[in-house]
PDB file of C-alpha atoms and ligand atoms in Angstrom:
ATOM      1  CA  MET A 195      37.987 -37.829 -41.670  1.00 48.00           C
ATOM      2  CA  ASN A 196      38.272 -37.056 -45.040  1.00 51.00           C
ATOM      3  CA  PHE A 197      41.813 -38.474 -46.504  1.00 53.00           C
ATOM      4  CA  ASN A 198      40.840 -36.974 -49.643  1.00 56.00           C
ATOM      5  CA  MET A 199      42.141 -33.751 -48.209  1.00 57.00           C
ATOM      6  CA  PHE A 200      45.504 -34.846 -47.864  1.00 62.00           C
ATOM      7  CA  LYS A 201      46.152 -35.795 -51.709  1.00 75.00           C
ATOM      8  CA  GLY A 202      48.008 -33.389 -53.605  1.00 92.00           C
ATOM      9  CA  ILE A 203      46.789 -31.899 -56.876  1.00 96.00           C
ATOM     10  CA  LYS A 204      48.455 -34.315 -58.872  1.00 95.00           C
ATOM     11  CA  GLU A 205      46.735 -37.258 -57.434  1.00 95.00           C
ATOM     12  CA  LYS A 206      43.378 -35.660 -57.546  1.00 96.00           C
ATOM     13  CA  ILE A 207      43.729 -34.981 -61.556  1.00 96.00           C
ATOM     14  CA  ASN A 208      45.352 -38.555 -62.155  1.00 95.00           C
ATOM     15  CA  GLN A 209      42.261 -39.701 -60.041  1.00 95.00           C
ATOM     16  CA  ILE A 210      39.676 -37.931 -61.632  1.00 96.00           C
ATOM     17  CA  LYS A 211      41.182 -38.431 -65.413  1.00 95.00           C
ATOM     18  CA  SER A 212      41.246 -41.909 -64.785  1.00 95.00           C
ATOM     19  CA  GLU A 213      37.390 -41.980 -64.344  1.00 94.00           C
ATOM     20  CA  LEU A 214      36.472 -39.968 -67.347  1.00 97.00           C
ATOM     21  CA  PRO A 215      35.693 -41.751 -70.307  1.00 97.00           C
ATOM     22  CA  GLU A 216      37.982 -40.953 -73.842  1.00 96.00           C
ATOM     23  CA  ASN A 217      35.566 -38.585 -75.512  1.00 96.00           C
ATOM     24  CA  VAL A 218      35.047 -36.193 -72.529  1.00 98.00           C
ATOM     25  CA  THR A 219      38.031 -33.181 -71.626  1.00 98.00           C
ATOM     26  CA  LEU A 220      39.003 -32.461 -68.558  1.00 98.00           C
ATOM     27  CA  VAL A 221      38.839 -28.256 -67.788  1.00 98.00           C
ATOM     28  CA  ALA A 222      40.771 -27.864 -64.610  1.00 98.00           C
ATOM     29  CA  VAL A 223      38.975 -24.580 -63.136  1.00 98.00           C
ATOM     30  CA  SER A 224      41.633 -22.582 -61.308  1.00 98.00           C
ATOM     31  CA  LYS A 225      39.868 -19.893 -60.693  1.00 97.00           C
ATOM     32  CA  THR A 226      40.958 -18.094 -57.302  1.00 95.00           C
ATOM     33  CA  LYS A 227      43.941 -20.237 -57.295  1.00 96.00           C
ATOM     34  CA  PRO A 228      47.728 -19.313 -57.126  1.00 96.00           C
ATOM     35  CA  VAL A 229      49.990 -19.941 -59.768  1.00 97.00           C
ATOM     36  CA  ALA A 230      51.727 -22.472 -58.111  1.00 96.00           C
ATOM     37  CA  ASP A 231      48.735 -24.481 -57.739  1.00 97.00           C
ATOM     38  CA  ILE A 232      48.290 -24.602 -61.787  1.00 98.00           C
ATOM     39  CA  GLN A 233      51.912 -24.924 -62.355  1.00 97.00           C
ATOM     40  CA  GLU A 234      51.564 -28.368 -60.023  1.00 97.00           C
ATOM     41  CA  ALA A 235      48.657 -29.218 -62.254  1.00 97.00           C
ATOM     42  CA  TYR A 236      50.869 -28.489 -65.234  1.00 98.00           C
ATOM     43  CA  ASP A 237      53.523 -30.559 -64.192  1.00 96.00           C
ATOM     44  CA  ALA A 238      50.873 -33.525 -63.938  1.00 95.00           C
ATOM     45  CA  GLY A 239      50.299 -33.072 -67.294  1.00 97.00           C
ATOM     46  CA  GLN A 240      46.958 -31.065 -67.540  1.00 98.00           C
ATOM     47  CA  ARG A 241      47.033 -28.454 -70.207  1.00 98.00           C
ATOM     48  CA  VAL A 242      43.425 -26.909 -70.118  1.00 98.00           C
ATOM     49  CA  PHE A 243      42.375 -24.504 -67.642  1.00 98.00           C
ATOM     50  CA  GLY A 244      39.546 -22.856 -66.664  1.00 98.00           C
ATOM     51  CA  GLU A 245      39.008 -19.189 -65.266  1.00 98.00           C
ATOM     52  CA  ASN A 246      35.669 -16.944 -65.088  1.00 97.00           C
ATOM     53  CA  LYS A 247      37.112 -13.536 -64.356  1.00 97.00           C
ATOM     54  CA  ILE A 248      39.067 -12.385 -67.893  1.00 97.00           C
ATOM     55  CA  GLN A 249      41.714 -10.012 -65.807  1.00 97.00           C
ATOM     56  CA  GLU A 250      42.575 -13.013 -63.414  1.00 97.00           C
ATOM     57  CA  MET A 251      42.849 -15.343 -66.587  1.00 98.00           C
ATOM     58  CA  VAL A 252      45.359 -12.741 -68.476  1.00 98.00           C
ATOM     59  CA  GLU A 253      47.506 -12.227 -65.240  1.00 98.00           C
ATOM     60  CA  LYS A 254      48.199 -16.102 -65.443  1.00 98.00           C
ATOM     61  CA  TYR A 255      48.383 -16.358 -68.945  1.00 98.00           C
ATOM     62  CA  ASP A 256      51.400 -14.226 -68.531  1.00 98.00           C
ATOM     63  CA  VAL A 257      53.411 -16.142 -66.188  1.00 98.00           C
ATOM     64  CA  LEU A 258      52.271 -19.733 -66.738  1.00 98.00           C
ATOM     65  CA  PRO A 259      53.656 -21.815 -69.635  1.00 98.00           C
ATOM     66  CA  LYS A 260      52.075 -20.883 -73.240  1.00 98.00           C
ATOM     67  CA  ASP A 261      51.002 -24.367 -74.228  1.00 98.00           C
ATOM     68  CA  ILE A 262      48.252 -24.052 -71.857  1.00 98.00           C
ATOM     69  CA  GLN A 263      44.780 -23.834 -73.238  1.00 98.00           C
ATOM     70  CA  TRP A 264      43.099 -21.312 -71.608  1.00 98.00           C
ATOM     71  CA  HIS A 265      39.010 -21.509 -71.240  1.00 98.00           C
ATOM     72  CA  MET A 266      36.945 -18.897 -69.978  1.00 98.00           C
ATOM     73  CA  ILE A 267      33.992 -20.207 -68.500  1.00 98.00           C
ATOM     74  CA  GLY A 268      32.391 -17.147 -66.427  1.00 95.00           C
ATOM     75  CA  HIS A 269      30.290 -14.946 -67.528  1.00 92.00           C
ATOM     76  CA  LEU A 270      31.718 -11.917 -69.879  1.00 92.00           C
ATOM     77  CA  GLN A 271      31.935  -8.581 -69.545  1.00 92.00           C
ATOM     78  CA  ARG A 272      31.864  -7.396 -73.202  1.00 94.00           C
ATOM     79  CA  ASN A 273      34.246  -4.571 -72.520  1.00 96.00           C
ATOM     80  CA  LYS A 274      37.072  -6.870 -71.605  1.00 97.00           C
ATOM     81  CA  VAL A 275      37.079  -9.574 -74.298  1.00 98.00           C
ATOM     82  CA  LYS A 276      39.896  -7.398 -75.825  1.00 98.00           C
ATOM     83  CA  TYR A 277      42.175  -8.458 -73.271  1.00 98.00           C
ATOM     84  CA  MET A 278      41.949 -12.090 -74.266  1.00 98.00           C
ATOM     85  CA  ALA A 279      41.572 -12.222 -77.744  1.00 98.00           C
ATOM     86  CA  HIS A 280      44.982 -12.669 -78.414  1.00 98.00           C
ATOM     87  CA  PHE A 281      45.246 -16.133 -76.397  1.00 98.00           C
ATOM     88  CA  VAL A 282      41.931 -17.593 -74.966  1.00 98.00           C
ATOM     89  CA  ASP A 283      41.093 -20.986 -76.604  1.00 98.00           C
ATOM     90  CA  LEU A 284      37.730 -21.460 -75.554  1.00 98.00           C
ATOM     91  CA  ILE A 285      34.715 -19.279 -74.510  1.00 98.00           C
ATOM     92  CA  HIS A 286      32.065 -21.148 -72.969  1.00 98.00           C
ATOM     93  CA  GLY A 287      29.716 -18.582 -71.583  1.00 94.00           C
ATOM     94  CA  VAL A 288      28.601 -16.405 -74.506  1.00 97.00           C
ATOM     95  CA  ASP A 289      24.954 -15.811 -73.886  1.00 95.00           C
ATOM     96  CA  SER A 290      24.190 -12.915 -76.720  1.00 95.00           C
ATOM     97  CA  PHE A 291      24.429 -12.370 -80.080  1.00 96.00           C
ATOM     98  CA  LYS A 292      26.175  -8.909 -78.801  1.00 96.00           C
ATOM     99  CA  THR A 293      28.817 -10.571 -77.164  1.00 97.00           C
ATOM    100  CA  LEU A 294      29.651 -12.692 -80.193  1.00 97.00           C
ATOM    101  CA  LYS A 295      29.716  -9.663 -82.189  1.00 98.00           C
ATOM    102  CA  GLU A 296      32.486  -8.355 -79.981  1.00 98.00           C
ATOM    103  CA  ILE A 297      34.205 -11.629 -79.620  1.00 98.00           C
ATOM    104  CA  ASP A 298      34.440 -11.448 -83.756  1.00 98.00           C
ATOM    105  CA  LYS A 299      35.832  -7.921 -83.913  1.00 98.00           C
ATOM    106  CA  GLN A 300      38.837  -8.469 -81.392  1.00 98.00           C
ATOM    107  CA  ALA A 301      39.621 -11.651 -82.872  1.00 98.00           C
ATOM    108  CA  LYS A 302      39.689  -9.969 -86.045  1.00 98.00           C
ATOM    109  CA  LYS A 303      42.422  -7.499 -84.619  1.00 98.00           C
ATOM    110  CA  HIS A 304      44.521 -10.834 -83.959  1.00 98.00           C
ATOM    111  CA  ASN A 305      43.884 -12.592 -87.405  1.00 98.00           C
ATOM    112  CA  ARG A 306      42.261 -15.243 -85.019  1.00 98.00           C
ATOM    113  CA  ILE A 307      39.022 -17.361 -85.120  1.00 98.00           C
ATOM    114  CA  ILE A 308      38.005 -17.822 -81.710  1.00 98.00           C
ATOM    115  CA  ASN A 309      36.065 -20.835 -80.670  1.00 98.00           C
ATOM    116  CA  CYS A 310      32.810 -20.450 -78.617  1.00 98.00           C
ATOM    117  CA  LEU A 311      30.068 -22.541 -77.184  1.00 98.00           C
ATOM    118  CA  LEU A 312      26.606 -20.915 -76.241  1.00 98.00           C
ATOM    119  CA  GLN A 313      25.708 -21.012 -72.831  1.00 97.00           C
ATOM    120  CA  ALA A 314      21.872 -22.513 -72.023  1.00 97.00           C
ATOM    121  CA  HIS A 315      19.652 -21.591 -69.484  1.00 95.00           C
ATOM    122  CA  ILE A 316      18.984 -25.013 -67.827  1.00 93.00           C
ATOM    123  CA  ALA A 317      18.550 -24.273 -64.275  1.00 91.00           C
ATOM    124  CA  GLU A 318      15.567 -23.418 -62.275  1.00 87.00           C
ATOM    125  CA  GLU A 319      17.608 -20.522 -60.559  1.00 81.00           C
ATOM    126  CA  GLU A 320      16.657 -17.238 -62.229  1.00 74.00           C
ATOM    127  CA  THR A 321      20.543 -16.228 -61.364  1.00 69.00           C
ATOM    128  CA  LYS A 322      22.105 -18.345 -63.771  1.00 67.00           C
ATOM    129  CA  PHE A 323      22.988 -16.513 -66.996  1.00 81.00           C
ATOM    130  CA  GLY A 324      22.138 -18.299 -70.367  1.00 93.00           C
ATOM    131  CA  LEU A 325      20.092 -18.526 -73.606  1.00 96.00           C
ATOM    132  CA  SER A 326      16.450 -20.054 -73.909  1.00 96.00           C
ATOM    133  CA  PHE A 327      16.453 -22.967 -76.253  1.00 96.00           C
ATOM    134  CA  SER A 328      14.879 -21.180 -78.954  1.00 97.00           C
ATOM    135  CA  GLU A 329      17.253 -18.071 -78.757  1.00 97.00           C
ATOM    136  CA  ILE A 330      20.309 -20.541 -79.292  1.00 97.00           C
ATOM    137  CA  LYS A 331      18.506 -21.981 -82.360  1.00 96.00           C
ATOM    138  CA  GLU A 332      17.481 -18.232 -83.368  1.00 96.00           C
ATOM    139  CA  ILE A 333      21.211 -17.554 -83.240  1.00 96.00           C
ATOM    140  CA  LEU A 334      22.589 -20.483 -85.227  1.00 96.00           C
ATOM    141  CA  ALA A 335      19.939 -20.133 -87.949  1.00 94.00           C
ATOM    142  CA  SER A 336      20.536 -15.932 -88.367  1.00 94.00           C
ATOM    143  CA  ASP A 337      22.090 -14.622 -91.588  1.00 95.00           C
ATOM    144  CA  GLU A 338      24.392 -12.457 -89.201  1.00 96.00           C
ATOM    145  CA  LEU A 339      26.360 -15.380 -87.718  1.00 96.00           C
ATOM    146  CA  SER A 340      27.583 -16.683 -90.991  1.00 94.00           C
ATOM    147  CA  GLU A 341      28.937 -12.639 -91.170  1.00 96.00           C
ATOM    148  CA  LEU A 342      30.955 -13.115 -88.153  1.00 98.00           C
ATOM    149  CA  LYS A 343      33.986 -14.857 -89.862  1.00 98.00           C
ATOM    150  CA  ASN A 344      36.123 -14.775 -86.493  1.00 98.00           C
ATOM    151  CA  VAL A 345      34.173 -16.737 -84.139  1.00 98.00           C
ATOM    152  CA  ASN A 346      33.514 -20.581 -84.548  1.00 97.00           C
ATOM    153  CA  ILE A 347      30.603 -21.993 -82.199  1.00 97.00           C
ATOM    154  CA  ILE A 348      31.155 -25.479 -81.676  1.00 97.00           C
ATOM    155  CA  GLY A 349      29.135 -26.586 -79.059  1.00 98.00           C
ATOM    156  CA  LEU A 350      26.699 -25.693 -75.897  1.00 98.00           C
ATOM    157  CA  MET A 351      27.373 -25.290 -72.107  1.00 98.00           C
ATOM    158  CA  GLY A 352      24.992 -25.412 -69.615  1.00 97.00           C
ATOM    159  CA  MET A 353      25.102 -24.941 -65.775  1.00 95.00           C
ATOM    160  CA  ALA A 354      22.254 -27.446 -63.459  1.00 95.00           C
ATOM    161  CA  THR A 355      20.658 -26.274 -60.624  1.00 93.00           C
ATOM    162  CA  PHE A 356      22.801 -26.422 -57.150  1.00 91.00           C
ATOM    163  CA  THR A 357      20.720 -29.167 -55.697  1.00 93.00           C
ATOM    164  CA  ASP A 358      21.814 -33.071 -55.033  1.00 92.00           C
ATOM    165  CA  ASN A 359      18.541 -34.160 -56.525  1.00 96.00           C
ATOM    166  CA  GLU A 360      19.814 -36.719 -58.837  1.00 96.00           C
ATOM    167  CA  THR A 361      16.524 -36.680 -60.749  1.00 97.00           C
ATOM    168  CA  GLN A 362      16.423 -32.900 -61.402  1.00 96.00           C
ATOM    169  CA  LEU A 363      20.574 -32.707 -62.659  1.00 97.00           C
ATOM    170  CA  LYS A 364      19.477 -35.461 -64.820  1.00 98.00           C
ATOM    171  CA  ASN A 365      16.962 -34.235 -66.123  1.00 97.00           C
ATOM    172  CA  GLU A 366      18.347 -30.733 -66.830  1.00 97.00           C
ATOM    173  CA  PHE A 367      21.462 -32.143 -68.260  1.00 98.00           C
ATOM    174  CA  LEU A 368      19.296 -34.450 -70.866  1.00 98.00           C
ATOM    175  CA  ALA A 369      17.090 -31.332 -71.933  1.00 97.00           C
ATOM    176  CA  LEU A 370      20.346 -30.083 -73.094  1.00 98.00           C
ATOM    177  CA  LYS A 371      21.566 -33.143 -74.419  1.00 98.00           C
ATOM    178  CA  ASN A 372      18.719 -33.175 -76.677  1.00 98.00           C
ATOM    179  CA  LEU A 373      18.839 -29.984 -77.997  1.00 98.00           C
ATOM    180  CA  PHE A 374      22.380 -30.488 -78.682  1.00 98.00           C
ATOM    181  CA  ASP A 375      21.405 -33.638 -80.772  1.00 97.00           C
ATOM    182  CA  GLU A 376      18.594 -31.916 -82.236  1.00 97.00           C
ATOM    183  CA  ILE A 377      20.967 -29.183 -83.795  1.00 96.00           C
ATOM    184  CA  ARG A 378      23.707 -31.503 -84.870  1.00 95.00           C
ATOM    185  CA  ASN A 379      21.298 -33.120 -87.122  1.00 92.00           C
ATOM    186  CA  ASN A 380      21.812 -30.262 -89.366  1.00 84.00           C
ATOM    187  CA  ASP A 381      25.047 -28.692 -88.358  1.00 82.00           C
ATOM    188  CA  SER A 382      28.197 -30.861 -87.757  1.00 82.00           C
ATOM    189  CA  ASN A 383      30.255 -27.963 -86.722  1.00 89.00           C
ATOM    190  CA  LEU A 384      29.075 -28.815 -83.213  1.00 96.00           C
ATOM    191  CA  THR A 385      30.958 -31.215 -81.126  1.00 97.00           C
ATOM    192  CA  VAL A 386      31.180 -30.044 -77.829  1.00 98.00           C
ATOM    193  CA  LEU A 387      28.824 -30.409 -75.015  1.00 98.00           C
ATOM    194  CA  SER A 388      30.048 -28.341 -71.708  1.00 98.00           C
ATOM    195  CA  MET A 389      28.468 -29.820 -68.870  1.00 98.00           C
ATOM    196  CA  GLY A 390      29.059 -31.019 -65.190  1.00 98.00           C
ATOM    197  CA  MET A 391      31.374 -29.601 -62.363  1.00 97.00           C
ATOM    198  CA  SER A 392      32.598 -31.269 -59.076  1.00 96.00           C
ATOM    199  CA  GLY A 393      29.452 -32.098 -57.741  1.00 95.00           C
ATOM    200  CA  ASP A 394      27.729 -33.531 -60.882  1.00 96.00           C
ATOM    201  CA  TYR A 395      29.972 -34.281 -63.327  1.00 97.00           C
ATOM    202  CA  GLN A 396      29.443 -38.054 -63.221  1.00 97.00           C
ATOM    203  CA  ILE A 397      26.074 -37.435 -63.989  1.00 98.00           C
ATOM    204  CA  ALA A 398      26.405 -35.034 -66.543  1.00 98.00           C
ATOM    205  CA  ILE A 399      28.624 -37.781 -68.257  1.00 98.00           C
ATOM    206  CA  ASP A 400      26.161 -40.016 -68.235  1.00 98.00           C
ATOM    207  CA  CYS A 401      23.749 -37.500 -69.646  1.00 98.00           C
ATOM    208  CA  GLY A 402      26.172 -37.164 -72.811  1.00 98.00           C
ATOM    209  CA  SER A 403      28.695 -34.588 -71.549  1.00 98.00           C
ATOM    210  CA  THR A 404      32.053 -34.370 -73.611  1.00 98.00           C
ATOM    211  CA  MET A 405      33.964 -31.481 -71.574  1.00 98.00           C
ATOM    212  CA  VAL A 406      33.656 -31.020 -67.669  1.00 98.00           C
ATOM    213  CA  ARG A 407      34.734 -28.380 -65.727  1.00 98.00           C
ATOM    214  CA  ILE A 408      36.072 -28.906 -62.631  1.00 98.00           C
ATOM    215  CA  GLY A 409      37.605 -27.319 -59.587  1.00 97.00           C
ATOM    216  CA  SER A 410      37.090 -27.796 -56.113  1.00 96.00           C
ATOM    217  CA  SER A 411      37.573 -31.727 -56.395  1.00 96.00           C
ATOM    218  CA  ILE A 412      41.239 -30.724 -58.029  1.00 97.00           C
ATOM    219  CA  PHE A 413      42.066 -27.621 -56.052  1.00 96.00           C
ATOM    220  CA  GLY A 414      40.077 -28.050 -52.882  1.00 92.00           C
ATOM    221  CA  SER A 415      37.704 -25.548 -51.974  1.00 89.00           C
ATOM    222  CA  ARG A 416      37.830 -21.943 -53.032  1.00 84.00           C
ATOM    223  CA  ASN A 417      38.252 -19.115 -50.299  1.00 73.00           C
ATOM    224  CA  TYR A 418      36.500 -16.081 -51.685  1.00 61.00           C
ATOM    225  CA  ILE A 419      37.668 -13.960 -48.594  1.00 52.00           C
ATOM    226  CA  VAL A 420      41.417 -13.728 -49.643  1.00 44.00           C
TER     227      VAL A 420
HETATM  228  C1  PLP B 684      33.444 -22.406 -60.726  1.00 90.71           C
HETATM  229  C2  PLP B 684      32.921 -22.978 -61.819  1.00 90.71           C
HETATM  230  C3  PLP B 684      33.164 -24.362 -62.134  1.00 90.71           C
HETATM  231  C4  PLP B 684      33.884 -25.165 -61.247  1.00 90.71           C
HETATM  232  O1  PLP B 684      33.505 -25.332 -60.001  1.00 90.71           O
HETATM  233  P1  PLP B 684      33.687 -26.463 -59.117  1.00 90.71           P
HETATM  234  O2  PLP B 684      32.302 -26.910 -58.366  1.00 90.71           O
HETATM  235  O3  PLP B 684      34.348 -26.186 -58.083  1.00 90.71           O
HETATM  236  O4  PLP B 684      34.037 -27.809 -59.777  1.00 90.71           O
HETATM  237  C5  PLP B 684      32.176 -24.925 -63.197  1.00 90.71           C
HETATM  238  N1  PLP B 684      31.811 -24.099 -64.047  1.00 90.71           N
HETATM  239  C6  PLP B 684      31.709 -22.721 -63.838  1.00 90.71           C
HETATM  240  C7  PLP B 684      30.848 -22.009 -65.191  1.00 90.71           C
HETATM  241  C8  PLP B 684      32.264 -22.192 -62.938  1.00 90.71           C
HETATM  242  O5  PLP B 684      32.110 -21.017 -62.768  1.00 90.71           O
END
């Protein structure tokens, strides 16, 4: 019997937090989960939450405490960026210059500078979104980027292959960590390396992650049929 399933959200958050090194930020991934679950995590002290659908994040933002930091971790639909531009704290999944331009445009309307991460493609699956390492370097070095005054690229994000092969996970995370270090040599603006989910966050941390996105280990498995 798995006794972990009887533990509440608060206990799970506290347990995960106690295992994380001090420099690693926990993003509690609350996608598909009800507001009551988020409130329970909030009451346990959690303030950073991740969602992967803009509309769902907006609905939750509207009814929950305003000191929550909302992270958009999913693939972005450009035409929906405007709905979150007034409050989103960090956008993890930026995978094109066009999207950066749209974020900049919408941020400007609210007089904000929105923090972003560039999503790198590190998994072997074709289906996972993300930029190649050379595309990332190209964007960061481009003159057009310096014209976008209302976006601030503060790091990189990646999702590893869905596998329990630890060697493969390690290789994928280390590849991203190496790119991160290489870029940081001449761009000290990069401070965040977002990698690691419920199944692989310990490995990601060993490989240099500074931000883990954990959903099911906190809130339980997701039921997509609802
Ligand atoms: C859903 C999701 C997570 C969290 O996944 P778990 O396996 O439930 O921890 C992390 N990152 C992204 C981008 C996600 O979409």
